[in-house]
XYZ file of C-alpha atoms in Angstrom:
707
model
C -13.279 -21.154 -43.613
C -12.431 -21.999 -39.983
C -14.116 -25.155 -38.502
C -15.939 -24.078 -35.360
C -16.324 -26.348 -32.255
C -19.493 -25.660 -30.286
C -19.348 -26.950 -26.825
C -22.677 -27.056 -24.561
C -26.189 -27.890 -24.570
C -28.426 -27.876 -27.766
C -29.382 -24.228 -28.643
C -26.526 -22.767 -26.457
C -24.034 -20.043 -27.624
C -20.373 -20.869 -27.969
C -17.222 -18.922 -27.472
C -14.187 -20.705 -28.808
C -12.993 -22.860 -31.764
C -9.519 -23.849 -33.008
C -7.843 -24.445 -36.348
C -5.148 -26.984 -36.075
C -2.527 -26.278 -38.716
C -0.439 -29.167 -39.106
C -1.888 -31.114 -36.119
C -5.147 -32.300 -34.679
C -6.470 -31.015 -31.376
C -8.115 -33.558 -28.979
C -10.559 -33.024 -26.288
C -11.365 -35.516 -23.478
C -14.926 -36.188 -22.486
C -18.010 -35.678 -24.789
C -19.722 -32.682 -26.462
C -23.023 -31.848 -27.672
C -22.839 -29.636 -31.074
C -25.784 -27.753 -32.245
C -27.138 -24.796 -34.182
C -27.551 -24.146 -37.983
C -23.754 -22.840 -38.544
C -22.555 -24.670 -41.537
C -19.124 -24.578 -40.061
C -20.074 -26.396 -36.869
C -18.727 -29.847 -36.473
C -20.807 -32.777 -35.462
C -19.292 -34.669 -32.356
C -19.239 -37.765 -34.190
C -18.092 -36.588 -37.585
C -14.618 -36.672 -38.999
C -13.080 -33.511 -40.261
C -9.840 -32.788 -42.241
C -9.107 -29.609 -40.247
C -9.878 -30.743 -36.707
C -10.115 -34.056 -34.902
C -12.334 -33.548 -31.917
C -13.671 -36.011 -29.254
C -16.864 -35.185 -27.569
C -17.056 -32.705 -24.614
C -19.660 -33.228 -21.814
C -23.262 -32.111 -22.241
C -24.514 -29.956 -19.236
C -28.155 -30.364 -18.154
C -29.379 -27.994 -15.648
C -31.921 -29.325 -13.104
C -34.367 -26.879 -11.481
C -33.339 -24.916 -8.332
C -34.274 -26.642 -5.133
C -37.403 -25.227 -3.406
C -37.510 -27.280 -0.279
C -35.126 -25.899 2.387
C -34.450 -29.686 3.354
C -33.539 -30.399 -0.323
C -30.712 -27.923 -0.443
C -27.962 -30.307 -1.635
C -24.387 -30.220 -0.542
C -23.529 -26.683 0.848
C -20.237 -25.111 -0.250
C -18.587 -22.563 2.241
C -17.394 -19.148 1.343
C -16.898 -15.721 3.111
C -20.411 -14.839 2.345
C -23.545 -16.906 2.661
C -27.295 -16.546 2.258
C -29.482 -17.927 5.144
C -31.711 -20.899 4.504
C -35.273 -20.069 4.930
C -34.486 -16.517 6.268
C -33.977 -13.291 4.436
C -30.484 -12.547 5.703
C -26.731 -12.693 4.733
C -23.938 -14.062 6.809
C -20.413 -12.713 6.547
C -17.251 -14.243 7.983
C -15.367 -11.022 8.860
C -11.947 -12.294 9.462
C -10.309 -8.939 10.140
C -12.851 -8.025 12.946
C -13.069 -11.557 14.264
C -16.873 -11.682 14.014
C -19.578 -13.328 12.201
C -22.105 -10.852 10.798
C -25.671 -11.302 10.051
C -27.207 -8.760 7.585
C -30.990 -8.571 6.928
C -32.218 -8.530 3.274
C -32.873 -6.286 1.345
C -29.741 -4.210 1.981
C -30.067 -0.799 3.329
C -27.513 1.754 4.366
C -29.102 1.726 7.873
C -29.042 -2.074 8.155
C -25.421 -3.049 9.048
C -26.694 -6.022 10.831
C -25.381 -7.783 13.969
C -22.076 -8.943 14.726
C -21.192 -12.126 16.843
C -17.720 -12.307 18.290
C -16.004 -15.558 17.236
C -13.190 -17.311 19.147
C -10.640 -16.478 16.483
C -10.733 -14.981 12.785
C -13.684 -16.734 10.810
C -12.891 -17.966 7.345
C -15.915 -19.465 5.739
C -19.523 -19.882 6.608
C -22.222 -22.573 5.716
C -26.046 -22.006 6.374
C -28.398 -24.997 7.012
C -31.799 -25.071 8.019
C -31.801 -23.634 11.553
C -28.060 -23.486 11.961
C -24.799 -22.150 10.763
C -21.317 -23.564 10.464
C -18.220 -21.340 10.767
C -14.546 -22.224 10.291
C -12.069 -20.630 12.592
C -8.413 -20.221 11.515
C -6.548 -19.650 14.976
C -7.272 -21.720 16.855
C -8.422 -24.341 14.309
C -12.075 -24.866 15.042
C -15.530 -25.649 13.403
C -18.078 -23.697 15.185
C -21.789 -24.529 15.083
C -24.502 -21.938 15.670
C -28.301 -22.306 16.173
C -30.508 -19.698 14.639
C -32.808 -18.363 17.290
C -36.210 -16.877 16.564
C -35.627 -13.319 15.438
C -32.381 -14.136 13.987
C -30.029 -14.181 17.021
C -27.455 -17.012 17.201
C -26.422 -19.228 19.936
C -23.327 -21.448 19.844
C -24.127 -25.189 20.285
C -20.773 -26.781 19.636
C -16.993 -26.367 19.024
C -14.826 -29.113 17.327
C -11.015 -28.681 17.386
C -9.214 -29.051 14.033
C -5.773 -28.636 12.691
C -4.710 -24.971 12.797
C -5.887 -22.488 10.083
C -9.191 -24.207 9.516
C -10.452 -22.486 6.318
C -12.511 -24.156 3.586
C -15.919 -25.840 4.471
C -18.576 -28.035 2.738
C -21.308 -29.999 4.107
C -22.896 -33.228 2.627
C -26.528 -33.104 1.388
C -27.701 -35.026 4.346
C -26.090 -32.608 6.776
C -24.243 -35.441 8.286
C -20.656 -34.594 7.500
C -18.521 -31.529 7.214
C -15.339 -31.399 5.177
C -12.831 -28.771 6.233
C -9.415 -27.732 4.814
C -6.871 -26.336 7.056
C -4.543 -24.220 4.866
C -1.256 -23.639 6.486
C -1.051 -27.019 8.280
C -2.083 -28.620 4.754
C -4.640 -31.043 6.267
C -8.188 -31.961 5.342
C -10.597 -33.293 7.903
C -14.290 -34.832 7.990
C -16.333 -33.846 11.028
C -19.289 -35.990 12.067
C -22.023 -33.446 12.680
C -23.936 -35.756 14.746
C -21.389 -36.644 17.199
C -19.341 -33.467 16.717
C -16.092 -35.485 16.378
C -13.407 -35.745 13.884
C -13.769 -38.791 11.786
C -10.313 -38.515 9.871
C -7.733 -36.115 9.022
C -5.363 -36.486 5.948
C -2.263 -34.886 4.780
C -2.165 -33.151 1.474
C -0.193 -30.657 -0.687
C 0.307 -27.192 0.681
C -2.454 -24.681 1.159
C -5.673 -26.597 0.462
C -8.522 -24.195 0.411
C -11.741 -24.493 -1.586
C -14.046 -27.641 -1.580
C -16.374 -28.850 -4.255
C -18.594 -31.674 -2.898
C -20.474 -34.141 -4.901
C -24.182 -34.873 -4.313
C -23.656 -38.442 -3.219
C -21.335 -37.044 -0.269
C -18.587 -39.638 -1.253
C -16.202 -37.498 -3.197
C -14.652 -33.986 -3.003
C -12.317 -31.910 -5.086
C -9.975 -29.565 -3.400
C -8.239 -26.333 -4.563
C -4.800 -25.154 -3.478
C -3.554 -21.648 -2.991
C -0.176 -22.781 -4.783
C 0.316 -25.220 -7.448
C -1.730 -26.438 -10.507
C -3.026 -30.053 -9.413
C -6.265 -30.397 -7.498
C -6.745 -32.880 -4.767
C -9.596 -35.460 -4.905
C -10.828 -37.371 -1.784
C -13.135 -40.398 -2.215
C -14.969 -42.584 0.476
C -15.556 -39.510 2.455
C -17.946 -41.416 4.877
C -15.331 -44.178 5.737
C -12.644 -43.992 8.288
C -9.928 -44.316 5.665
C -10.628 -41.991 2.599
C -8.561 -42.354 -0.543
C -6.464 -39.245 -1.761
C -5.218 -38.635 -5.122
C -3.672 -35.969 -7.148
C -5.594 -34.556 -10.227
C -3.644 -32.822 -12.955
C -5.192 -29.606 -14.214
C -2.852 -27.622 -16.353
C -3.387 -23.849 -15.844
C -4.577 -21.943 -18.765
C -3.709 -24.527 -21.331
C -4.556 -22.389 -24.460
C -2.119 -19.658 -23.317
C 0.646 -22.117 -22.282
C 4.004 -21.841 -24.028
C 4.444 -24.821 -26.342
C 5.802 -27.809 -24.659
C 5.444 -26.253 -21.147
C 3.188 -26.697 -18.143
C 2.552 -23.661 -16.074
C 2.393 -23.105 -12.358
C -0.612 -21.791 -10.662
C -1.612 -19.687 -7.639
C -4.651 -18.044 -6.093
C -6.761 -21.250 -6.150
C -9.004 -19.900 -3.490
C -12.295 -21.636 -4.788
C -13.812 -24.211 -7.076
C -17.331 -25.011 -8.199
C -19.133 -27.893 -10.030
C -21.760 -27.589 -12.624
C -25.267 -28.527 -11.646
C -25.048 -31.988 -13.099
C -21.370 -32.380 -11.759
C -19.910 -33.169 -15.216
C -17.686 -30.194 -15.148
C -15.473 -28.473 -12.371
C -14.500 -24.937 -12.595
C -11.180 -23.724 -11.081
C -10.620 -19.929 -11.070
C -6.821 -19.211 -10.279
C -3.760 -17.292 -11.747
C -1.688 -18.948 -14.475
C 1.842 -17.974 -13.780
C 3.723 -17.612 -17.173
C 0.678 -17.589 -19.572
C 1.075 -15.872 -22.726
C -0.510 -12.748 -23.873
C -0.219 -8.999 -24.202
C 1.182 -7.119 -21.018
C 1.489 -10.638 -19.389
C 4.830 -10.497 -17.382
C 2.914 -12.232 -14.615
C 0.642 -14.652 -16.651
C -2.977 -14.349 -16.644
C -6.083 -15.136 -14.701
C -7.944 -18.174 -15.842
C -10.862 -20.515 -15.178
C -9.855 -23.850 -16.018
C -12.482 -26.632 -16.617
C -12.090 -30.244 -15.452
C -14.206 -33.035 -16.969
C -15.116 -34.910 -13.844
C -16.019 -38.144 -15.714
C -12.400 -38.668 -16.624
C -10.648 -36.224 -14.381
C -9.079 -34.692 -17.386
C -9.019 -30.953 -18.544
C -11.378 -29.931 -21.019
C -9.180 -27.715 -22.986
C -6.114 -29.156 -24.709
C -2.526 -27.643 -24.299
C -1.831 -25.010 -26.938
C 0.229 -26.530 -29.703
C 2.573 -24.809 -32.321
C 0.938 -23.305 -35.380
C -2.489 -23.205 -33.487
C -4.849 -20.411 -33.913
C -7.486 -19.531 -31.420
C -10.765 -17.986 -32.675
C -13.358 -16.203 -30.718
C -16.808 -16.442 -32.290
C -19.199 -13.380 -31.631
C -22.653 -13.663 -32.998
C -23.130 -15.340 -36.527
C -20.600 -12.996 -38.332
C -17.093 -13.419 -39.267
C -14.935 -14.732 -36.137
C -11.867 -12.463 -35.627
C -8.681 -14.456 -35.105
C -6.616 -14.144 -31.939
C -2.960 -15.332 -32.370
C -1.394 -16.915 -29.210
C 0.708 -15.102 -27.792
C 0.060 -11.553 -28.280
C -3.382 -10.855 -26.911
C -4.609 -9.956 -23.370
C -7.260 -12.685 -22.817
C -7.941 -12.251 -18.926
C -11.220 -10.397 -18.198
C -10.194 -10.041 -14.362
C -7.234 -9.967 -11.971
C -6.603 -11.971 -8.874
C -9.708 -14.417 -8.888
C -11.006 -14.991 -5.400
C -14.545 -16.454 -5.556
C -16.842 -18.124 -7.947
C -20.564 -19.180 -8.188
C -22.465 -21.012 -10.680
C -25.688 -19.234 -12.063
C -27.761 -22.159 -12.922
C -30.627 -20.086 -14.807
C -28.112 -19.020 -17.237
C -25.280 -21.522 -17.313
C -22.803 -18.843 -16.403
C -20.088 -18.350 -13.850
C -19.668 -15.304 -11.732
C -15.957 -14.826 -10.685
C -14.785 -12.103 -8.213
C -11.477 -10.239 -9.282
C -9.912 -9.296 -6.049
C -7.351 -7.061 -7.750
C -9.642 -5.000 -10.118
C -12.809 -4.711 -7.944
C -15.022 -6.312 -10.489
C -17.403 -9.295 -10.833
C -17.067 -10.999 -14.131
C -19.863 -13.053 -15.750
C -18.501 -15.885 -18.079
C -20.039 -18.576 -20.279
C -19.873 -21.659 -18.296
C -20.279 -23.857 -21.634
C -17.097 -22.371 -23.205
C -13.950 -24.572 -23.421
C -12.242 -21.762 -21.781
C -14.665 -19.574 -19.874
C -12.222 -16.657 -19.602
C -12.465 -16.084 -23.284
C -16.293 -15.954 -23.212
C -17.242 -12.826 -21.141
C -20.892 -12.388 -20.744
C -21.022 -9.307 -18.727
C -18.725 -7.166 -16.351
C -19.991 -5.527 -13.124
C -17.829 -2.939 -11.454
C -17.936 -3.315 -7.772
C -15.361 -0.708 -6.795
C -16.649 2.847 -6.368
C -15.543 6.318 -5.228
C -11.947 5.910 -6.566
C -9.321 8.027 -4.823
C -7.989 10.462 -7.490
C -4.450 10.296 -6.069
C -4.000 6.679 -5.480
C -6.261 5.147 -7.922
C -7.973 2.810 -5.562
C -11.556 2.246 -4.714
C -12.686 3.755 -1.393
C -15.853 1.494 -1.613
C -16.210 -2.013 -2.959
C -12.497 -2.895 -2.668
C -11.103 -6.501 -3.033
C -14.243 -8.628 -3.569
C -13.748 -11.838 -1.415
C -17.229 -13.584 -1.537
C -20.156 -13.952 -3.891
C -23.516 -15.393 -3.414
C -26.744 -15.179 -5.501
C -30.275 -14.191 -4.561
C -32.901 -16.973 -4.604
C -34.128 -15.831 -8.079
C -30.435 -15.507 -9.222
C -31.314 -11.849 -10.427
C -28.895 -10.303 -7.846
C -25.277 -10.987 -6.638
C -24.366 -10.163 -3.320
C -20.541 -9.485 -2.894
C -18.553 -8.945 0.387
C -15.413 -6.570 -0.229
C -12.643 -7.754 2.175
C -10.586 -4.400 1.881
C -13.299 -1.943 2.474
C -15.839 -4.182 4.405
C -18.591 -3.261 1.960
C -21.615 -5.518 1.152
C -22.636 -4.821 -2.372
C -25.948 -5.968 -4.052
C -25.346 -6.239 -8.040
C -28.414 -6.426 -10.208
C -27.299 -9.022 -12.956
C -27.820 -8.552 -16.556
C -30.452 -10.467 -18.258
C -28.868 -13.369 -20.119
C -27.814 -12.514 -23.692
C -29.431 -14.149 -26.572
C -28.224 -17.718 -27.163
C -26.657 -16.549 -30.664
C -24.145 -14.296 -29.152
C -22.163 -13.151 -26.299
C -22.271 -9.739 -25.070
C -20.496 -7.244 -22.846
C -23.544 -5.833 -21.031
C -23.085 -3.620 -18.004
C -25.500 -3.531 -15.173
C -26.613 -0.556 -13.091
C -24.232 0.444 -10.314
C -24.359 -1.777 -7.246
C -25.894 -0.786 -3.776
C -23.108 -0.651 -1.294
C -23.449 -0.771 2.431
C -20.424 -0.295 4.709
C -20.476 -2.941 7.469
C -17.529 -1.609 9.457
C -14.553 0.650 9.400
C -11.134 -0.921 8.980
C -9.846 -1.968 12.330
C -6.381 -0.713 11.537
C -7.263 2.945 10.470
C -4.936 5.565 9.316
C -2.200 4.698 6.725
C -2.335 0.953 7.358
C -6.083 1.009 6.399
C -5.157 2.908 3.042
C -2.223 0.342 2.771
C -4.618 -2.599 2.945
C -6.521 -1.325 -0.128
C -3.239 -0.609 -1.904
C -1.960 -4.117 -1.082
C -4.794 -5.740 -2.826
C -5.396 -3.574 -5.672
C -4.011 -4.137 -9.116
C -5.316 -1.199 -10.969
C -3.209 1.652 -9.902
C -0.350 2.172 -12.694
C 2.185 3.201 -10.485
C 2.274 0.265 -8.202
C 2.651 -2.516 -10.773
C 1.900 -3.448 -14.106
C -1.476 -5.267 -13.657
C -0.920 -7.428 -10.458
C -1.357 -6.303 -6.945
C 1.023 -7.146 -4.091
C -1.678 -9.933 -3.085
C -1.335 -11.420 -6.526
C 2.170 -12.808 -5.582
C 1.696 -12.618 -1.592
C -1.836 -13.932 -1.009
C -2.716 -13.160 2.537
C 1.040 -12.018 3.000
C 2.062 -15.532 2.136
C 3.616 -16.517 -1.024
C 2.585 -18.010 -4.556
C 5.417 -20.781 -4.267
C 6.743 -19.635 -7.648
C 10.253 -18.791 -8.836
C 10.288 -15.704 -10.846
C 12.759 -14.674 -13.605
C 14.536 -11.416 -12.688
C 15.638 -10.287 -16.241
C 16.908 -7.186 -18.027
C 14.905 -5.815 -20.729
C 15.965 -2.949 -23.125
C 13.313 -0.346 -23.542
C 12.939 3.314 -25.082
C 14.194 4.623 -21.692
C 17.224 2.318 -21.310
C 17.704 -0.986 -19.619
C 15.308 -2.066 -17.081
C 15.114 -5.009 -14.522
C 11.732 -6.831 -14.420
C 10.316 -9.927 -12.920
C 8.509 -12.369 -15.503
C 6.538 -15.423 -14.841
C 8.409 -17.623 -17.318
C 11.288 -17.556 -19.877
C 8.774 -17.353 -22.610
C 7.380 -14.092 -21.119
C 10.785 -12.463 -22.071
C 10.708 -10.667 -25.361
C 12.811 -12.466 -28.002
C 14.854 -9.413 -28.701
C 16.362 -9.491 -25.317
C 17.782 -12.981 -25.308
C 17.763 -13.361 -21.511
C 16.153 -15.943 -19.352
C 16.727 -14.071 -16.036
C 17.966 -15.357 -12.913
C 15.757 -17.257 -10.337
C 13.840 -15.242 -7.634
C 11.512 -17.234 -5.377
C 8.661 -15.241 -3.769
C 9.285 -14.571 -0.235
C 6.754 -14.818 2.424
C 5.825 -11.406 4.248
C 3.380 -12.087 7.052
C 5.380 -12.287 10.306
C 8.712 -11.626 8.520
C 9.066 -7.955 7.866
C 9.618 -6.380 11.257
C 13.385 -5.886 10.661
C 14.631 -2.365 9.568
C 16.474 -4.072 6.511
C 18.093 -4.871 4.254
C 15.619 -6.502 1.965
C 15.819 -8.191 -1.362
C 17.268 -11.639 -2.231
C 20.850 -9.851 -2.484
C 20.259 -7.158 0.270
C 19.882 -4.404 -2.488
C 17.287 -2.576 -0.681
C 18.360 -0.907 2.794
C 14.872 -0.855 4.181
C 11.295 -1.962 3.416
C 10.085 1.277 2.086
C 13.085 1.040 -0.484
C 12.168 -2.472 -1.437
C 8.708 -1.546 -2.143
C 9.729 1.538 -4.234
C 12.043 -0.921 -6.277
C 9.135 -3.441 -6.498
C 6.992 -0.873 -8.288
C 9.329 -0.991 -11.173
C 10.239 -4.632 -11.070
C 6.739 -5.788 -11.405
C 5.804 -4.330 -14.720
C 7.125 -3.923 -18.227
C 9.700 -1.260 -18.511
C 9.915 0.096 -15.020
C 7.878 2.880 -13.521
C 6.234 5.047 -16.136
C 8.591 8.220 -16.353
C 5.896 10.608 -17.563
C 3.405 10.215 -14.683
C 3.626 11.677 -11.131
C 5.954 9.647 -9.028
C 4.152 9.632 -5.604
C 5.817 6.419 -4.849
C 6.707 6.993 -1.253
C 2.965 7.979 -0.419
C 1.980 4.487 -1.504
C 4.903 2.491 -0.244
C 4.720 3.974 3.244
C 1.328 3.069 3.615
C 1.839 -0.514 2.298
C 4.622 -0.811 4.810
C 2.218 0.131 7.676
C -0.173 -2.420 6.668
C 2.011 -5.529 6.036
C 3.573 -4.916 9.508
C 0.319 -4.371 11.213
C -2.321 -5.916 9.256
C -0.985 -9.291 7.831
C -1.617 -12.261 10.176
C 1.252 -14.646 10.635
C 0.292 -18.205 10.058
C -1.045 -19.804 13.229
C 1.286 -21.757 15.596
C 0.023 -23.689 18.482
C 2.381 -23.398 21.440
C 3.754 -26.744 22.439
C 6.977 -28.469 23.807
C 9.402 -29.892 21.453
C 9.414 -33.619 21.157
C 12.574 -35.645 21.526
C 13.548 -35.580 17.854
C 12.767 -31.803 17.335
C 14.795 -31.130 20.502
C 17.644 -33.060 19.107
C 17.440 -31.082 15.890
C 17.611 -27.902 17.908
C 20.854 -28.916 19.617
C 22.283 -29.672 16.236
C 21.131 -26.340 15.018
C 22.954 -24.471 17.786
C 26.189 -26.325 17.589
C 29.203 -24.216 16.661
C 30.481 -27.026 14.459
C 27.402 -26.999 12.335
C 27.331 -23.236 12.082
C 23.457 -22.808 11.244
C 22.907 -20.232 13.999
C 25.846 -18.223 13.096
C 23.944 -16.676 10.100
C 20.299 -17.731 10.963
C 20.444 -15.825 14.347
C 17.504 -16.995 16.518
C 17.179 -13.527 18.285
C 16.537 -11.823 14.925
C 14.029 -13.803 13.178
C 16.610 -16.485 12.472
C 18.637 -14.270 10.207
C 21.510 -11.774 10.437
C 20.286 -10.327 7.222
C 23.734 -10.109 5.663
C 24.897 -11.014 2.135
C 27.206 -13.874 1.658
C 28.643 -15.860 -1.285
C 27.033 -19.150 -1.880
C 29.398 -21.274 -3.771
C 28.843 -23.946 -6.380
C 25.465 -22.859 -7.507
C 24.151 -24.867 -10.249
C 21.985 -23.379 -13.101
C 18.518 -24.357 -13.065
C 16.660 -25.113 -16.237
C 15.219 -22.274 -18.049
C 17.314 -19.698 -15.979
C 20.501 -17.790 -16.567
C 23.301 -18.825 -14.337
C 23.859 -16.588 -11.289
C 27.161 -14.876 -11.981
C 28.177 -13.698 -8.235
C 26.354 -16.201 -6.338
C 25.994 -13.717 -3.402
C 22.500 -13.930 -1.528
C 20.996 -12.434 1.651
C 20.400 -14.882 4.475
C 16.570 -15.339 4.448
C 14.482 -15.796 7.599
C 13.880 -19.428 8.568
C 10.505 -18.405 10.183
C 7.358 -20.386 8.898
C 9.605 -22.823 7.023
C 7.175 -25.729 7.318
C 4.482 -24.296 4.973
C 6.640 -22.723 2.329
C 8.138 -25.478 -0.015
C 9.905 -25.338 -2.321
C 12.943 -23.919 -0.656
C 16.069 -21.854 -1.688
C 16.151 -18.738 -3.954
C 15.521 -20.995 -7.017
C 12.939 -23.621 -5.573
C 15.480 -26.411 -6.376
C 14.765 -28.205 -2.878
C 11.297 -29.774 -2.806
C 11.663 -30.703 1.030
C 13.934 -29.645 3.851
C 15.377 -33.252 3.764
C 16.215 -32.601 0.258
C 17.868 -29.331 1.078
C 19.750 -30.848 3.747
C 20.948 -33.871 1.938
C 22.169 -31.825 -1.120
C 23.517 -28.897 0.750
C 27.226 -30.099 0.592
C 28.435 -27.440 3.061
C 27.289 -24.583 1.057
C 25.309 -23.368 4.154
C 26.896 -24.238 7.247
C 28.576 -27.630 7.823
C 26.103 -30.371 7.304
C 28.362 -32.948 5.604
C 29.352 -34.394 8.876
C 25.772 -35.199 9.860
C 24.310 -38.609 9.816
C 20.844 -39.142 7.982
C 19.296 -39.353 11.443
C 20.857 -36.234 12.476
C 19.663 -34.350 9.326
C 16.140 -35.578 9.625
C 16.197 -34.363 13.292
C 17.511 -30.923 12.143
C 14.593 -30.882 9.519
C 11.950 -31.714 12.152
C 13.327 -28.628 14.426
C 13.167 -26.293 11.423
C 9.481 -27.066 10.853
C 8.807 -25.798 14.204
C 10.092 -22.288 13.697
């Protein structure tokens, strides 16, 4: 009989348990165990089957009723007005902030206020609204006038690509993440001045702000660790890295996975737990060439993960009701209830999480008291509707990007970023405390706010780019899953050959452990390239220039990104899909912001070195053609990277150098963490850099960051 560990408040249901065969599992933090199940383990009791430390108890304070007692405000693409029946939408593609009155109605598309650039997130406060602007980097404050009109009251200049936003409970300080420029800033909302700006790891995004206003956690679009900043109110905050291994229960034994799509995070009401939805690259499971979506849980008292890493001979058990618990072996089971997580909110009244799946057009409700919430699905809500029969994509409700709850938490409002719909979704009542359920709510109410600004093929291409449900385009992950916002996931994939019933196929996989044992191959390294601002050229494309043009590269990609290639028994309408995605990525993806300025003395010196015939950088990285001649050259003395097969030919296409500064790690195999490291270890493989002094190499790196 297995030993079940229950995690949560007294009387709560539980989703997970482990048996440790040949070894004990430990959990950091504390736990409250309850219920009459004779197999439940008391937090303080010893057991021969499992050694378990306590996990935190979660107490739920009552919702705030006074508009002035609203607590910290966390930004998102969608927000509910304070003291007014209205929703605010940061509509980046139309460069407007929208105000839509509640209740939703097909005739009530609301008003749109033009912004000075694409808005990213919005926070509502009593009588005012704050909005981050990506390009130029700004924090804009608006006053809510009688009748709901908005009047701008201030603008604060910030590092470019201002994105995430949170405001302290006393409304005196705003914290802003600037994604591409990897900065975090604090803005004094009384003086409208920047109090401090710090540099952090690449692509900081979501912010979870503690009630005392002194600490914040930051998620990142790429990478597993979080950032924690303390002493927010001072002029010199402390910054540190917080390790949070992605999807620990589905991690290959002895490994730590990479993560991506860390758009948002959320704290539990008592701030004892932090929830981080993202994508775990290389997680194990059925049909998991790319890994799996996950919601990872951090115990904030110790800044340690709640779930332990998967160990050998460990069986995962999912408890459903009071009956026998079916066993789920790791690997071998698909454990992700959604694809491409994008937004999250905590439903306080039910201790559940609502997570938006950008790739499969759904909202999933998860048990917030589970050790791994992605294994504890409470309900699934389909947002996408009116699916195109030929392309398999939603014509309404595509790519959910923002979620907010109604005041009574009975309705979830969702903004859909690929179709510009607002959805009102009636939420299922909470299941009985003794069991989980898979309840489905009534169909959502959908209101179209605007048409796609691109129109035509590019508009359809936008929906295809974000969608992961069409079986011809990929095996479960959309283009945006690896190329979020047209950028990159910072991951080095394994390009491996598999033997299938139809012959030998080449596929990308997230980790060597995703490769079937029967094939005995680890694959060659292929780092995800950036698309935005770098796909104007006719071609060729691919790391070895194997695709003559972008259309051919997309058609090939439909087979690379799945098990076993494109299904041979299905209609092949590949060109119809590929041509529309080509139209979108060339017209609809925004390049990272770049503020025009004159090169400083060091950067100018680096440019002169770059252009020197003796150094040979500009010979292949031609400035006039996106800093590449797009030709394929041998790259001698390539060392085999750990967990990869050795490159036999060593031939690679010259990549563009545009937007290098925000795309670490570098090279096809991600073996250079910084540009300085790349140049120091180059050894004349690319150009002639051995002759350069340390000072000259640093100047060259400084110039490359400006491209």
